[in-house]
């Protein structure tokens, strides 16, 4: 049943929203439409997560990791551009799978925006971070094996995150996609993009080992 | 505890979504202004005057930035004011930028006030029936955030006493923060396992579990929801009939002021101002009763 709702949303809901956008609300509503599409894209993941019974440990650990990445974002807030969120999401995905990565990313976006300000950009951040986690989960094997691959993934996800959020800003300001405005936005946010990419790599390199060993230690200590 | 807090958790999201829906879809300056007015007032009743003044310091530059940069990217419009690098800077582009900026500010202020009203327990209550596991996870994360912040402060204090955090340099602060996070991770993971053990010991996941909530759907809530439905219906019918159509390009059109469009403005104004009116009315009544003691 839930599976059908997910497929229905993806296959019918999104085209329907786009069609509505193209016909009824002729111009300038792209920001809204993009937001609706983002929300609809996130819903199937939530439904599939809800559909299975998870053990208490898994639920609590994912909740704690999401809270940790929110607190990490808060702790690093005085240092502009440096956000440990991506690293936390990727590490969660490596050890608990892509779905847990998606949940951590999406939860972090919602929860940290209670502090940094909720708005129509929240679904975009949910989607961006969730997707970073999901893909990291799918690539868990090669990413765990080689640190180089992990660094490349961190840098790439920083760049893609920035590019995606720039699309959002342009849609939001212009009401439509304006290429020259997009290029200007990308250019002005280039320093941030660089900081994202570099800080993701740094965070991943610094945090991956300690968190991994701590998870292992917990596993031995409590016999999970 | 204020008047809005006593309402059922379904009421405010309905108002919020209805106002945002109209404000973001309709490009009519009167609608944008009404939404902004309602948003500012609501934000003021929820966050207080001082916080609102701090917000304005951010809103006003944002407004100017958006209004003034739009002509750089959009050269539509029939009334050129002057030429810059061979491109026309038109009156229409500036007006459109200002109108979009008004809409953005309205959405921002509504979002801020709404975030203050929709506390996490209300969100969890709303989602708890449809998705109990997600709601549980959300509420646990929300509970962990202040706890972890407190713990992080304790760790960093302990490190300060031990002589770390000595300089103000970027890399030193970065290293210290990493140390705090590393300690925090170990501590919080142990917390997580202990919590899950406690949950299992108390029967989490067994059949016949119920959850507690303290919200009641009262007559006021029904009244407010009905009112919202009627007002929104009037506004939507008006929009459907083109009563508030307004265009910025190619030339700024005349502001519609037929009887129907005035009705739409009135209905939307009521919708937008009602939440703040409820709150203000409560505060006036409170002060009145207190003055009689």
Short mmCIF file of C-alpha atoms in Angstrom, two decimals:
data_model
loop_
_atom_site.label_atom_id
_atom_site.label_comp_id
_atom_site.label_asym_id
_atom_site.label_seq_id
_atom_site.Cartn_x
_atom_site.Cartn_y
_atom_site.Cartn_z
CA UNK A 1 0.00 0.00 0.00
CA UNK A 2 2.67 2.48 1.11
CA UNK A 3 4.83 1.40 -1.79
CA UNK A 4 2.01 2.30 -4.16
CA UNK A 5 1.60 5.71 -2.57
CA UNK A 6 5.31 6.34 -3.10
CA UNK A 7 5.24 5.28 -6.72
CA UNK A 8 2.03 7.26 -7.23
CA UNK A 9 3.63 10.37 -5.82
CA UNK A 10 6.74 10.01 -7.92
CA UNK A 11 5.08 9.00 -11.19
CA UNK A 12 1.80 10.95 -10.99
CA UNK A 13 2.27 13.64 -8.35
CA UNK A 14 5.37 15.30 -9.74
CA UNK A 15 4.23 15.45 -13.39
CA UNK A 16 0.86 16.72 -12.15
CA UNK A 17 2.52 19.54 -10.23
CA UNK A 18 4.63 20.42 -13.26
CA UNK A 19 1.58 20.33 -15.53
CA UNK A 20 -0.39 22.53 -13.16
CA UNK A 21 2.55 24.90 -13.07
CA UNK A 22 2.75 25.03 -16.84
CA UNK A 23 -0.96 25.60 -17.41
CA UNK A 24 -2.81 27.13 -14.48
CA UNK A 25 -0.18 29.32 -12.83
CA UNK A 26 1.32 30.58 -16.04
CA UNK A 27 4.41 32.54 -14.95
CA UNK A 28 6.83 33.23 -12.13
CA UNK A 29 5.77 30.44 -9.79
CA UNK A 30 8.78 28.21 -10.38
CA UNK A 31 10.07 28.58 -6.83
CA UNK A 32 6.81 27.20 -5.46
CA UNK A 33 6.72 24.43 -8.03
CA UNK A 34 10.30 23.42 -7.37
CA UNK A 35 9.50 23.36 -3.68
CA UNK A 36 6.44 21.15 -4.22
CA UNK A 37 8.51 18.77 -6.35
CA UNK A 38 11.21 18.64 -3.65
CA UNK A 39 8.64 17.82 -0.97
CA UNK A 40 7.06 15.13 -3.14
CA UNK A 41 10.48 13.63 -3.79
CA UNK A 42 11.23 13.39 -0.08
CA UNK A 43 7.87 11.83 0.87
CA UNK A 44 8.50 8.32 -0.61
CA UNK A 45 11.71 8.00 1.40
CA UNK A 46 9.88 8.92 4.57
CA UNK A 47 7.08 6.50 3.76
CA UNK A 48 9.45 3.64 3.06
CA UNK A 49 11.26 4.38 6.31
CA UNK A 50 7.97 4.45 8.18
CA UNK A 51 6.79 1.28 6.46
CA UNK A 52 9.23 -0.99 8.24
CA UNK A 53 9.44 -1.60 11.97
CA UNK A 54 12.82 -0.33 13.16
CA UNK A 55 14.41 -1.41 16.41
CA UNK A 56 14.68 1.11 19.22
CA UNK A 57 18.48 1.22 18.94
CA UNK A 58 18.48 2.13 15.26
CA UNK A 59 15.89 4.88 15.76
CA UNK A 60 17.74 6.41 18.70
CA UNK A 61 21.15 6.23 17.03
CA UNK A 62 19.87 7.95 13.87
CA UNK A 63 18.16 10.58 16.03
CA UNK A 64 21.38 11.19 17.95
CA UNK A 65 23.48 11.44 14.79
CA UNK A 66 21.02 13.97 13.33
CA UNK A 67 21.13 15.94 16.58
CA UNK A 68 24.94 15.77 16.50
CA UNK A 69 25.12 17.21 13.03
CA UNK A 70 22.69 20.00 14.04
CA UNK A 71 24.83 20.80 17.09
CA UNK A 72 27.92 20.61 14.89
CA UNK A 73 26.38 23.17 12.57
CA UNK A 74 25.64 25.39 15.58
CA UNK A 75 29.13 24.98 17.06
CA UNK A 76 30.75 25.91 13.77
CA UNK A 77 28.33 28.74 13.03
CA UNK A 78 30.90 31.42 14.07
CA UNK A 79 33.28 30.11 11.40
CA UNK A 80 31.56 31.06 8.13
CA UNK A 81 30.98 28.34 5.56
CA UNK A 82 32.29 25.50 7.70
CA UNK A 83 29.45 23.01 8.24
CA UNK A 84 30.10 19.48 9.44
CA UNK A 85 26.62 18.42 8.29
CA UNK A 86 27.67 16.78 5.02
CA UNK A 87 30.43 14.84 6.76
CA UNK A 88 28.09 13.60 9.47
CA UNK A 89 25.49 12.58 6.89
CA UNK A 90 28.07 10.72 4.79
CA UNK A 91 29.51 8.93 7.82
CA UNK A 92 26.03 7.88 8.98
CA UNK A 93 25.35 6.55 5.50
CA UNK A 94 28.62 4.60 5.47
CA UNK A 95 27.87 2.78 8.71
CA UNK A 96 24.06 2.55 8.73
CA UNK A 97 23.14 2.50 5.05
CA UNK A 98 21.72 4.95 2.54
CA UNK A 99 18.28 5.21 4.08
CA UNK A 100 19.69 6.22 7.45
CA UNK A 101 21.89 8.72 5.59
CA UNK A 102 18.86 10.22 3.86
CA UNK A 103 16.96 10.48 7.13
CA UNK A 104 19.90 12.12 8.91
CA UNK A 105 20.34 14.65 6.12
CA UNK A 106 16.68 15.54 5.86
CA UNK A 107 16.20 15.68 9.64
CA UNK A 108 19.27 17.89 10.05
CA UNK A 109 17.91 20.38 7.53
CA UNK A 110 14.53 20.62 9.26
CA UNK A 111 15.91 20.72 12.79
CA UNK A 112 18.79 23.10 12.28
CA UNK A 113 16.51 25.52 10.45
CA UNK A 114 14.54 25.89 13.67
CA UNK A 115 17.67 27.78 14.72
CA UNK A 116 18.81 29.27 11.43
CA UNK A 117 15.34 30.11 10.11
CA UNK A 118 12.74 27.97 8.40
CA UNK A 119 11.59 28.95 4.97
CA UNK A 120 10.77 27.73 1.50
CA UNK A 121 14.44 26.74 1.16
CA UNK A 122 14.07 24.03 3.81
CA UNK A 123 12.77 21.36 1.37
CA UNK A 124 15.71 22.09 -0.92
CA UNK A 125 18.20 21.57 1.88
CA UNK A 126 16.34 18.46 2.99
CA UNK A 127 16.55 17.08 -0.51
CA UNK A 128 20.18 18.09 -1.07
CA UNK A 129 21.53 16.65 2.17
CA UNK A 130 19.25 13.63 1.98
CA UNK A 131 20.47 12.85 -1.51
CA UNK A 132 24.11 13.22 -0.46
CA UNK A 133 23.46 10.66 2.28
CA UNK A 134 21.55 8.29 0.01
CA UNK A 135 24.25 8.23 -2.66
CA UNK A 136 26.96 7.81 -0.02
CA UNK A 137 25.07 4.77 1.25
CA UNK A 138 24.94 3.29 -2.22
CA UNK A 139 28.68 3.89 -2.68
CA UNK A 140 29.52 2.73 0.86
CA UNK A 141 31.89 -0.04 -0.20
CA UNK A 142 34.32 1.94 -2.38
CA UNK A 143 34.09 4.98 -0.10
CA UNK A 144 35.04 2.93 2.94
CA UNK A 145 37.91 1.28 1.12
CA UNK A 146 39.71 4.36 -0.19
CA UNK A 147 40.15 7.70 1.53
CA UNK A 148 40.80 9.37 -1.83
CA UNK A 149 37.35 8.36 -3.05
CA UNK A 150 35.87 9.66 0.19
CA UNK A 151 37.59 13.02 -0.26
CA UNK A 152 36.48 13.28 -3.88
CA UNK A 153 32.92 12.48 -2.83
CA UNK A 154 33.03 15.13 -0.08
CA UNK A 155 34.34 17.81 -2.43
CA UNK A 156 31.85 16.92 -5.16
CA UNK A 157 28.91 16.96 -2.77
CA UNK A 158 29.99 20.42 -1.55
CA UNK A 159 30.02 21.72 -5.12
CA UNK A 160 26.70 20.09 -6.02
CA UNK A 161 25.07 21.35 -2.83
CA UNK A 162 26.13 24.89 -3.64
CA UNK A 163 24.98 24.64 -7.29
CA UNK A 164 21.59 23.25 -6.23
CA UNK A 165 21.03 25.95 -3.63
CA UNK A 166 21.98 28.58 -6.23
CA UNK A 167 19.23 27.27 -8.52
CA UNK A 168 16.89 27.77 -5.63
CA UNK A 169 18.03 31.37 -5.02
CA UNK A 170 17.56 32.26 -8.67
CA UNK A 171 14.07 30.74 -8.80
CA UNK A 172 13.21 32.54 -5.61
CA UNK A 173 14.45 35.99 -6.67
CA UNK A 174 13.44 35.91 -10.28
CA UNK A 175 10.38 33.69 -10.26
CA UNK A 176 11.87 32.03 -13.32
CA UNK A 177 15.16 30.59 -14.37
CA UNK A 178 17.37 33.36 -15.65
CA UNK A 179 20.74 32.07 -16.84
CA UNK A 180 22.67 35.32 -16.41
CA UNK A 181 21.33 35.70 -12.88
CA UNK A 182 22.25 32.06 -12.19
CA UNK A 183 25.81 32.59 -13.38
CA UNK A 184 26.06 35.74 -11.29
CA UNK A 185 24.79 33.86 -8.24
CA UNK A 186 27.21 31.00 -8.84
CA UNK A 187 30.03 33.50 -9.17
CA UNK A 188 29.17 35.34 -5.94
CA UNK A 189 28.76 32.07 -4.06
CA UNK A 190 31.98 30.58 -5.49
CA UNK A 191 34.00 31.34 -2.32
CA UNK A 192 31.34 29.54 -0.27
CA UNK A 193 31.39 26.66 -2.71
CA UNK A 194 35.14 26.38 -2.25
CA UNK A 195 34.82 26.51 1.54
CA UNK A 196 32.06 23.87 1.43
CA UNK A 197 34.17 21.55 -0.69
CA UNK A 198 37.34 22.01 1.35
CA UNK A 199 35.59 21.86 4.70
CA UNK A 200 33.69 18.72 3.68
CA UNK A 201 36.98 17.02 2.88
CA UNK A 202 38.57 18.21 6.11
CA UNK A 203 35.58 17.18 8.20
CA UNK A 204 35.40 13.80 6.55
CA UNK A 205 39.12 13.13 7.04
CA UNK A 206 39.06 14.27 10.65
CA UNK A 207 35.75 12.74 11.71
CA UNK A 208 35.57 9.47 9.76
CA UNK A 209 38.10 7.50 11.85
CA UNK A 210 37.06 8.69 15.34
CA UNK A 211 33.35 8.15 14.72
CA UNK A 212 34.01 4.76 13.17
CA UNK A 213 36.14 3.64 16.09
CA UNK A 214 33.60 5.03 18.56
CA UNK A 215 30.82 3.11 16.88
CA UNK A 216 32.94 -0.04 17.07
CA UNK A 217 33.70 0.61 20.73
CA UNK A 218 30.01 1.03 21.53
CA UNK A 219 29.28 -2.19 19.70
CA UNK A 220 31.79 -4.13 21.83
CA UNK A 221 30.86 -2.38 25.06
CA UNK A 222 27.15 -3.05 24.78
CA UNK A 223 27.39 -6.23 22.75
CA UNK A 224 25.16 -5.09 19.89
CA UNK B 1 0.90 30.82 27.26
CA UNK B 2 -0.76 33.12 24.75
CA UNK B 3 -4.00 32.96 22.81
CA UNK B 4 -2.48 31.29 19.75
CA UNK B 5 -0.87 28.61 21.90
CA UNK B 6 -4.25 27.52 23.23
CA UNK B 7 -5.61 26.79 19.75
CA UNK B 8 -5.63 23.29 18.36
CA UNK B 9 -2.39 22.52 16.43
CA UNK B 10 -4.29 22.23 13.14
CA UNK B 11 -5.54 25.83 13.10
CA UNK B 12 -2.35 27.83 12.60
CA UNK B 13 -0.90 25.66 9.79
CA UNK B 14 -4.15 26.16 7.86
CA UNK B 15 -3.89 29.95 8.15
CA UNK B 16 -0.21 29.92 7.38
CA UNK B 17 -0.56 27.78 4.25
CA UNK B 18 -3.60 29.72 3.01
CA UNK B 19 -1.83 33.08 3.37
CA UNK B 20 1.41 31.87 1.81
CA UNK B 21 -0.42 30.18 -1.04
CA UNK B 22 -2.21 33.39 -1.99
CA UNK B 23 0.73 35.71 -1.29
CA UNK B 24 3.13 33.71 -3.43
CA UNK B 25 0.80 32.99 -6.34
CA UNK B 26 -0.81 36.39 -6.79
CA UNK B 27 1.33 39.23 -8.08
CA UNK B 28 -0.80 42.10 -6.89
CA UNK B 29 0.84 44.80 -4.76
CA UNK B 30 -2.19 45.17 -2.46
CA UNK B 31 -2.16 41.44 -1.67
CA UNK B 32 1.61 41.51 -1.06
CA UNK B 33 1.28 44.53 1.25
CA UNK B 34 -1.58 42.94 3.21
CA UNK B 35 0.41 39.73 3.61
CA UNK B 36 3.46 41.71 4.74
CA UNK B 37 1.40 43.74 7.22
CA UNK B 38 -0.16 40.60 8.68
CA UNK B 39 3.23 38.88 8.82
CA UNK B 40 4.91 41.81 10.57
CA UNK B 41 2.13 42.18 13.12
CA UNK B 42 2.03 38.45 13.79
CA UNK B 43 5.80 38.27 14.11
CA UNK B 44 5.68 41.23 16.48
CA UNK B 45 3.04 39.64 18.72
CA UNK B 46 5.02 36.38 18.84
CA UNK B 47 8.62 37.59 19.05
CA UNK B 48 8.27 40.97 20.74
CA UNK B 49 9.23 44.45 19.62
CA UNK B 50 12.95 44.25 20.27
CA UNK B 51 13.46 41.14 18.17
CA UNK B 52 11.35 42.65 15.41
CA UNK B 53 13.58 45.72 15.33
CA UNK B 54 16.62 43.46 14.93
CA UNK B 55 14.82 41.66 12.08
CA UNK B 56 14.11 44.95 10.32
CA UNK B 57 17.85 45.64 10.15
CA UNK B 58 18.06 42.54 7.98
CA UNK B 59 14.81 43.05 6.05
CA UNK B 60 15.38 46.61 4.84
CA UNK B 61 18.77 46.01 3.16
CA UNK B 62 17.38 42.82 1.65
CA UNK B 63 14.44 44.75 0.24
CA UNK B 64 16.70 47.43 -1.27
CA UNK B 65 19.09 44.85 -2.65
CA UNK B 66 16.35 42.91 -4.41
CA UNK B 67 14.54 45.97 -5.74
CA UNK B 68 17.72 47.57 -7.10
CA UNK B 69 19.40 44.51 -8.59
CA UNK B 70 16.39 43.34 -10.60
CA UNK B 71 16.96 45.90 -13.42
CA UNK B 72 20.48 44.50 -13.85
CA UNK B 73 19.07 41.13 -14.89
CA UNK B 74 15.78 42.09 -16.46
CA UNK B 75 15.49 44.62 -19.26
CA UNK B 76 11.78 44.19 -19.92
CA UNK B 77 9.41 47.11 -19.67
CA UNK B 78 8.47 50.11 -21.78
CA UNK B 79 9.60 53.02 -19.59
CA UNK B 80 13.39 53.35 -19.70
CA UNK B 81 14.70 55.62 -16.94
CA UNK B 82 18.33 55.65 -18.07
CA UNK B 83 20.84 53.44 -19.85
CA UNK B 84 23.66 51.53 -18.20
CA UNK B 85 26.30 49.76 -20.32
CA UNK B 86 23.90 50.00 -23.23
CA UNK B 87 21.08 48.27 -21.33
CA UNK B 88 17.89 50.03 -20.36
CA UNK B 89 17.07 50.35 -16.68
CA UNK B 90 13.31 50.40 -16.73
CA UNK B 91 10.74 51.64 -14.25
CA UNK B 92 8.89 48.33 -14.64
CA UNK B 93 11.93 46.26 -13.69
CA UNK B 94 12.50 48.31 -10.52
CA UNK B 95 8.81 48.10 -9.57
CA UNK B 96 8.76 44.38 -10.20
CA UNK B 97 11.90 43.93 -8.08
CA UNK B 98 10.26 45.90 -5.26
CA UNK B 99 7.05 43.86 -5.54
CA UNK B 100 8.94 40.55 -5.42
CA UNK B 101 10.95 41.85 -2.47
CA UNK B 102 7.69 42.70 -0.65
CA UNK B 103 6.47 39.17 -1.26
CA UNK B 104 9.74 37.67 -0.05
CA UNK B 105 9.67 39.75 3.12
CA UNK B 106 6.06 38.74 3.75
CA UNK B 107 7.00 35.06 3.45
CA UNK B 108 10.06 35.51 5.68
CA UNK B 109 8.14 37.28 8.44
CA UNK B 110 5.29 34.75 8.34
CA UNK B 111 7.82 31.94 8.45
CA UNK B 112 9.50 33.45 11.49
CA UNK B 113 6.26 33.96 13.41
CA UNK B 114 4.99 30.53 12.42
CA UNK B 115 8.23 28.87 13.52
CA UNK B 116 7.71 30.46 16.93
CA UNK B 117 4.12 29.21 17.19
CA UNK B 118 4.53 25.68 15.82
CA UNK B 119 6.59 24.27 18.63
CA UNK B 120 8.05 20.83 18.20
CA UNK B 121 5.44 19.13 20.41
CA UNK B 122 2.70 20.41 18.10
CA UNK B 123 4.54 19.17 15.02
CA UNK B 124 5.05 15.78 16.63
CA UNK B 125 1.35 15.69 17.55
CA UNK B 126 0.35 16.48 13.97
CA UNK B 127 2.62 13.84 12.43
CA UNK B 128 2.41 11.29 15.23
CA UNK B 129 -0.68 9.50 13.94
CA UNK B 130 0.42 9.20 10.33
CA UNK B 131 4.09 8.40 10.96
CA UNK B 132 4.76 7.38 14.56
CA UNK B 133 8.37 6.28 14.01
CA UNK B 134 9.33 9.47 12.19
CA UNK B 135 7.60 11.57 14.82
CA UNK B 136 9.41 9.70 17.57
CA UNK B 137 12.73 10.22 15.83
CA UNK B 138 12.02 13.91 15.29
CA UNK B 139 11.07 14.45 18.91
CA UNK B 140 14.11 12.53 20.16
CA UNK B 141 16.43 14.61 17.97
CA UNK B 142 14.78 17.77 19.22
CA UNK B 143 15.32 16.63 22.77
CA UNK B 144 18.96 15.77 22.12
CA UNK B 145 19.88 19.13 20.62
CA UNK B 146 19.73 21.19 23.86
CA UNK B 147 21.22 18.28 25.78
CA UNK B 148 24.18 18.00 23.41
CA UNK B 149 24.67 21.77 23.43
CA UNK B 150 24.83 21.74 27.21
CA UNK B 151 27.29 18.87 27.14
CA UNK B 152 29.39 20.61 24.47
CA UNK B 153 29.60 23.69 26.69
CA UNK B 154 30.72 21.55 29.63
CA UNK B 155 33.38 19.85 27.54
CA UNK B 156 34.69 23.13 26.18
CA UNK B 157 34.79 24.64 29.68
CA UNK B 158 36.75 21.65 30.92
CA UNK B 159 39.18 22.10 28.03
CA UNK B 160 39.52 25.81 28.72
CA UNK B 161 40.47 25.04 32.30
CA UNK B 162 43.03 22.58 30.99
CA UNK B 163 44.63 25.45 29.04
CA UNK B 164 43.30 24.80 25.55
CA UNK B 165 41.35 27.38 23.50
CA UNK B 166 44.13 29.82 24.27
CA UNK B 167 44.36 31.92 21.10
CA UNK B 168 41.86 33.56 18.81
CA UNK B 169 43.31 32.24 15.55
CA UNK B 170 41.00 30.51 13.05
CA UNK B 171 42.88 27.21 13.06
CA UNK B 172 43.19 27.07 16.81
CA UNK B 173 39.45 27.57 17.22
CA UNK B 174 38.84 24.97 14.51
CA UNK B 175 41.05 22.41 16.28
CA UNK B 176 39.42 23.07 19.64
CA UNK B 177 35.94 22.71 18.19
CA UNK B 178 36.97 19.41 16.62
CA UNK B 179 38.17 18.18 20.01
CA UNK B 180 34.86 19.13 21.61
CA UNK B 181 32.88 17.38 18.87
CA UNK B 182 34.99 14.26 19.15
CA UNK B 183 34.35 14.00 22.89
CA UNK B 184 30.69 14.82 22.33
CA UNK B 185 30.25 12.02 19.80
CA UNK B 186 31.53 9.34 22.15
CA UNK B 187 29.34 10.58 24.99
CA UNK B 188 26.19 10.92 22.89
CA UNK B 189 26.48 7.50 21.28
CA UNK B 190 26.60 5.93 24.75
CA UNK B 191 23.56 8.01 25.68
CA UNK B 192 21.78 6.68 22.60
CA UNK B 193 22.37 3.05 23.50
CA UNK B 194 21.31 3.62 27.11
CA UNK B 195 18.13 5.34 25.94
CA UNK B 196 17.23 2.53 23.59
CA UNK B 197 17.81 -0.01 26.37
CA UNK B 198 15.50 2.00 28.63
CA UNK B 199 12.88 2.20 25.88
CA UNK B 200 12.96 -1.53 25.35
CA UNK B 201 12.74 -2.16 29.10
CA UNK B 202 9.58 -0.04 29.17
CA UNK B 203 7.99 -1.95 26.36
CA UNK B 204 8.61 0.18 23.25
CA UNK B 205 7.26 -1.54 20.14
CA UNK B 206 4.89 -3.85 22.02
CA UNK B 207 1.21 -4.02 21.09
CA UNK B 208 -1.35 -1.81 22.80
CA UNK B 209 0.92 1.20 23.29
CA UNK B 210 -0.87 4.56 23.50
CA UNK B 211 0.57 8.06 23.48
CA UNK B 212 -0.42 11.09 25.51
CA UNK B 213 -1.42 14.46 24.15
CA UNK B 214 -3.07 17.43 25.78
CA UNK B 215 -4.81 19.09 22.82
CA UNK B 216 -8.56 19.46 22.55
CA UNK B 217 -10.53 20.59 19.55
CA UNK B 218 -12.75 23.37 20.92
CA UNK B 219 -15.53 25.46 19.48
CA UNK B 220 -13.14 28.37 18.84
CA UNK B 221 -10.99 26.10 16.68
CA UNK B 222 -13.97 24.98 14.60
CA UNK B 223 -15.04 28.61 14.23
CA UNK B 224 -11.60 29.77 13.13
CA UNK B 225 -11.21 26.93 10.63
CA UNK B 226 -14.63 27.61 9.11
CA UNK B 227 -13.81 31.29 8.86
CA UNK B 228 -10.51 30.51 7.14
CA UNK B 229 -12.29 28.24 4.66
CA UNK B 230 -14.88 30.93 3.81
CA UNK B 231 -12.30 33.71 3.44
CA UNK B 232 -10.01 31.55 1.34
CA UNK B 233 -12.95 30.52 -0.86
CA UNK B 234 -13.82 34.18 -1.51
CA UNK B 235 -10.20 34.98 -2.33
CA UNK B 236 -9.78 31.98 -4.63
CA UNK B 237 -13.03 32.62 -6.50
CA UNK B 238 -11.98 36.24 -6.95
CA UNK B 239 -8.56 35.19 -8.25
CA UNK B 240 -10.19 32.65 -10.57
CA UNK B 241 -12.41 35.36 -12.02
CA UNK B 242 -9.39 37.59 -12.59
CA UNK B 243 -10.50 40.23 -10.10
CA UNK B 244 -7.00 40.99 -8.85
CA UNK B 245 -4.97 40.46 -12.04
CA UNK B 246 -2.01 42.76 -12.20
CA UNK B 247 0.90 42.90 -14.61
CA UNK B 248 4.33 44.55 -14.29
CA UNK B 249 5.55 43.77 -17.80
CA UNK B 250 5.52 45.18 -20.42
CA UNK B 251 3.80 48.15 -18.76
CA UNK B 252 2.50 48.47 -15.21
CA UNK B 253 -1.24 47.89 -15.38
CA UNK B 254 -3.87 49.84 -13.46
CA UNK B 255 -4.71 48.54 -10.00
CA UNK B 256 -8.05 46.67 -10.21
CA UNK B 257 -10.64 48.32 -7.98
CA UNK B 258 -14.00 46.80 -8.90
CA UNK B 259 -16.43 45.70 -6.19
CA UNK B 260 -15.21 42.10 -6.52
CA UNK B 261 -11.56 43.00 -6.22
CA UNK B 262 -12.27 45.10 -3.13
CA UNK B 263 -14.08 42.06 -1.70
CA UNK B 264 -11.00 39.92 -2.39
CA UNK B 265 -8.70 42.49 -0.74
CA UNK B 266 -10.99 42.62 2.29
CA UNK B 267 -11.22 38.85 2.61
CA UNK B 268 -7.47 38.41 2.28
CA UNK B 269 -6.85 41.26 4.71
CA UNK B 270 -9.08 39.53 7.28
CA UNK B 271 -7.27 36.23 6.70
CA UNK B 272 -3.87 37.85 7.07
CA UNK B 273 -4.68 40.01 10.10
CA UNK B 274 -6.88 37.59 12.04
CA UNK B 275 -4.07 35.70 13.83
CA UNK B 276 -2.50 38.93 15.10
CA UNK B 277 -5.96 40.28 16.07
CA UNK B 278 -6.64 37.19 18.19
CA UNK B 279 -3.32 37.64 19.94
CA UNK B 280 -3.69 41.41 20.42
CA UNK B 281 -7.26 41.02 21.67
CA UNK B 282 -6.08 38.53 24.25
CA UNK B 283 -3.31 40.84 25.41
CA UNK B 284 -5.69 43.80 25.71
CA UNK B 285 -8.15 41.68 27.68
CA UNK B 286 -5.37 40.45 29.93
CA UNK B 287 -4.19 43.98 30.68
CA UNK B 288 -7.76 45.10 31.25
CA UNK B 289 -8.43 42.35 33.78
CA UNK B 290 -5.13 42.97 35.49
CA UNK B 291 -5.85 46.69 35.79
CA UNK B 292 -9.05 45.86 37.67
CA UNK B 293 -7.25 43.82 40.35
#
